Tab-separated table of C-alpha atoms in Angstrom:
chain	number	residue	atom	x	y	z
A	238	MET	CA	96.840	110.614	91.058
A	239	LYS	CA	95.466	107.413	92.617
A	240	ALA	CA	93.394	106.765	89.493
A	241	LEU	CA	96.582	106.682	87.442
A	242	LEU	CA	97.934	103.898	89.650
A	243	ILE	CA	94.749	101.831	89.697
A	244	LEU	CA	94.489	101.314	85.931
A	245	PRO	CA	97.941	99.683	85.511
A	246	ALA	CA	97.245	97.458	88.516
A	247	LEU	CA	93.940	96.306	87.016
A	248	LEU	CA	95.590	95.602	83.684
A	249	ALA	CA	98.272	93.524	85.377
A	250	ILE	CA	95.675	91.504	87.265
A	251	THR	CA	93.580	90.782	84.172
A	252	ALA	CA	96.650	89.746	82.196
A	253	CYS	CA	97.362	86.845	84.578
A	254	GLU	CA	96.438	83.396	83.386
A	255	VAL	CA	94.100	81.172	85.347
A	256	PRO	CA	95.701	77.818	86.230
A	257	ASN	CA	94.344	74.792	84.409
A	258	SER	CA	92.471	72.091	86.279
A	259	ALA	CA	94.169	68.749	86.927
A	260	THR	CA	94.519	66.514	83.853
A	261	ARG	CA	95.517	63.061	82.709
A	262	THR	CA	96.340	61.468	79.380
A	263	SER	CA	93.818	58.928	78.096
A	264	ALA	CA	94.715	55.613	76.456
A	265	SER	CA	94.303	57.277	73.044
A	266	GLY	CA	96.796	59.989	74.019
A	267	SER	CA	94.309	62.839	74.401
A	268	THR	CA	94.170	65.104	77.436
A	269	GLU	CA	91.276	64.763	79.871
A	270	ILE	CA	90.323	67.292	82.545
A	271	LYS	CA	89.426	66.176	86.082
A	272	LEU	CA	86.104	67.768	87.005
A	273	GLN	CA	85.766	69.039	90.528
A	274	ASN	CA	82.625	70.375	92.110
A	275	ASN	CA	82.802	74.163	91.592
A	276	GLN	CA	85.391	75.979	89.436
A	277	ASN	CA	87.071	74.183	86.512
A	278	CYS	CA	89.406	75.908	84.048
A	279	TRP	CA	91.185	75.093	80.824
A	280	ASP	CA	93.078	77.535	78.618
A	281	ASN	CA	91.674	80.572	80.498
A	282	GLN	CA	88.118	79.286	80.072
A	283	CYS	CA	86.473	78.735	83.456
A	284	MET	CA	83.040	77.504	84.440
A	285	ARG	CA	81.422	76.009	87.494
A	286	TYR	CA	80.543	72.335	87.563
A	287	ASN	CA	77.671	71.061	89.679
A	288	ALA	CA	78.378	67.359	90.207
A	289	TYR	CA	74.942	66.730	91.719
A	290	ASN	CA	73.115	67.979	88.610
A	291	GLY	CA	75.903	67.279	86.121
A	292	THR	CA	75.633	70.841	84.791
A	293	PHE	CA	78.047	73.647	83.988
A	294	SER	CA	77.543	77.373	84.373
A	295	ILE	CA	79.195	80.731	83.941
A	296	PRO	CA	78.203	83.362	86.541
A	297	GLY	CA	75.093	85.261	85.472
A	298	ARG	CA	73.956	82.640	82.946
A	299	TYR	CA	71.736	79.588	83.135
A	300	SER	CA	73.317	76.158	83.548
A	301	VAL	CA	73.930	73.861	80.585
A	302	ASN	CA	74.636	70.168	80.140
A	303	ALA	CA	77.774	68.728	78.594
A	304	PRO	CA	77.394	66.870	75.276
A	305	ALA	CA	75.866	63.420	75.767
A	306	GLY	CA	78.413	60.938	77.107
A	307	ALA	CA	81.115	63.597	77.536
A	308	ILE	CA	81.562	63.154	81.287
A	309	ARG	CA	83.320	59.884	82.063
A	310	SER	CA	82.143	57.782	84.999
A	311	ASP	CA	85.393	58.593	86.853
A	312	GLY	CA	84.781	62.365	86.622
A	313	TYR	CA	86.935	63.330	83.642
A	314	ILE	CA	85.982	65.191	80.452
A	315	SER	CA	87.975	65.526	77.222
A	316	VAL	CA	89.390	68.922	76.299
A	317	ASP	CA	87.189	69.005	73.173
A	318	ALA	CA	84.042	68.289	75.198
A	319	PHE	CA	85.064	70.886	77.793
A	320	GLN	CA	85.480	73.513	75.069
A	321	GLN	CA	82.134	72.574	73.480
A	322	THR	CA	80.459	72.844	76.882
A	323	TYR	CA	82.128	76.197	77.511
A	324	ALA	CA	80.771	77.473	74.179
A	325	ARG	CA	77.280	76.267	75.203
A	326	ALA	CA	77.606	77.999	78.567
A	327	ARG	CA	78.672	81.272	76.893
A	328	ARG	CA	75.593	81.107	74.645
A	329	ALA	CA	73.219	80.404	77.547
A	330	SER	CA	70.706	83.091	78.452
A	331	PHE	CA	71.384	85.552	81.246
A	332	ASN	CA	69.600	84.679	84.483
A	333	GLY	CA	69.706	88.115	86.152
A	334	ARG	CA	72.158	87.052	88.870
A	335	GLU	CA	75.389	88.491	87.474
A	336	ASN	CA	76.849	89.471	90.840
A	337	ARG	CA	76.217	86.326	92.881
């Protein structure tokens, strides 16, 4: 009986959206995401940012760099560059540390 209650609860939890990171509008009118050291999310796509190394990672995969010049000196990244970096991070090889 408990198993029947667990499945709907898990489905409800996974259906929740992850809040987007803080943003601003650039002079050209495009949205830019404020990078913070650790978790950054946009449109339910989350990855960790390491400000010291300037790299992004998804748990269990190796870190990747953002496209050249994508990270602004004030710590913002465009939505397009964030999505490109997320795609790179998803394609990165597994590092054998999935549960850390």
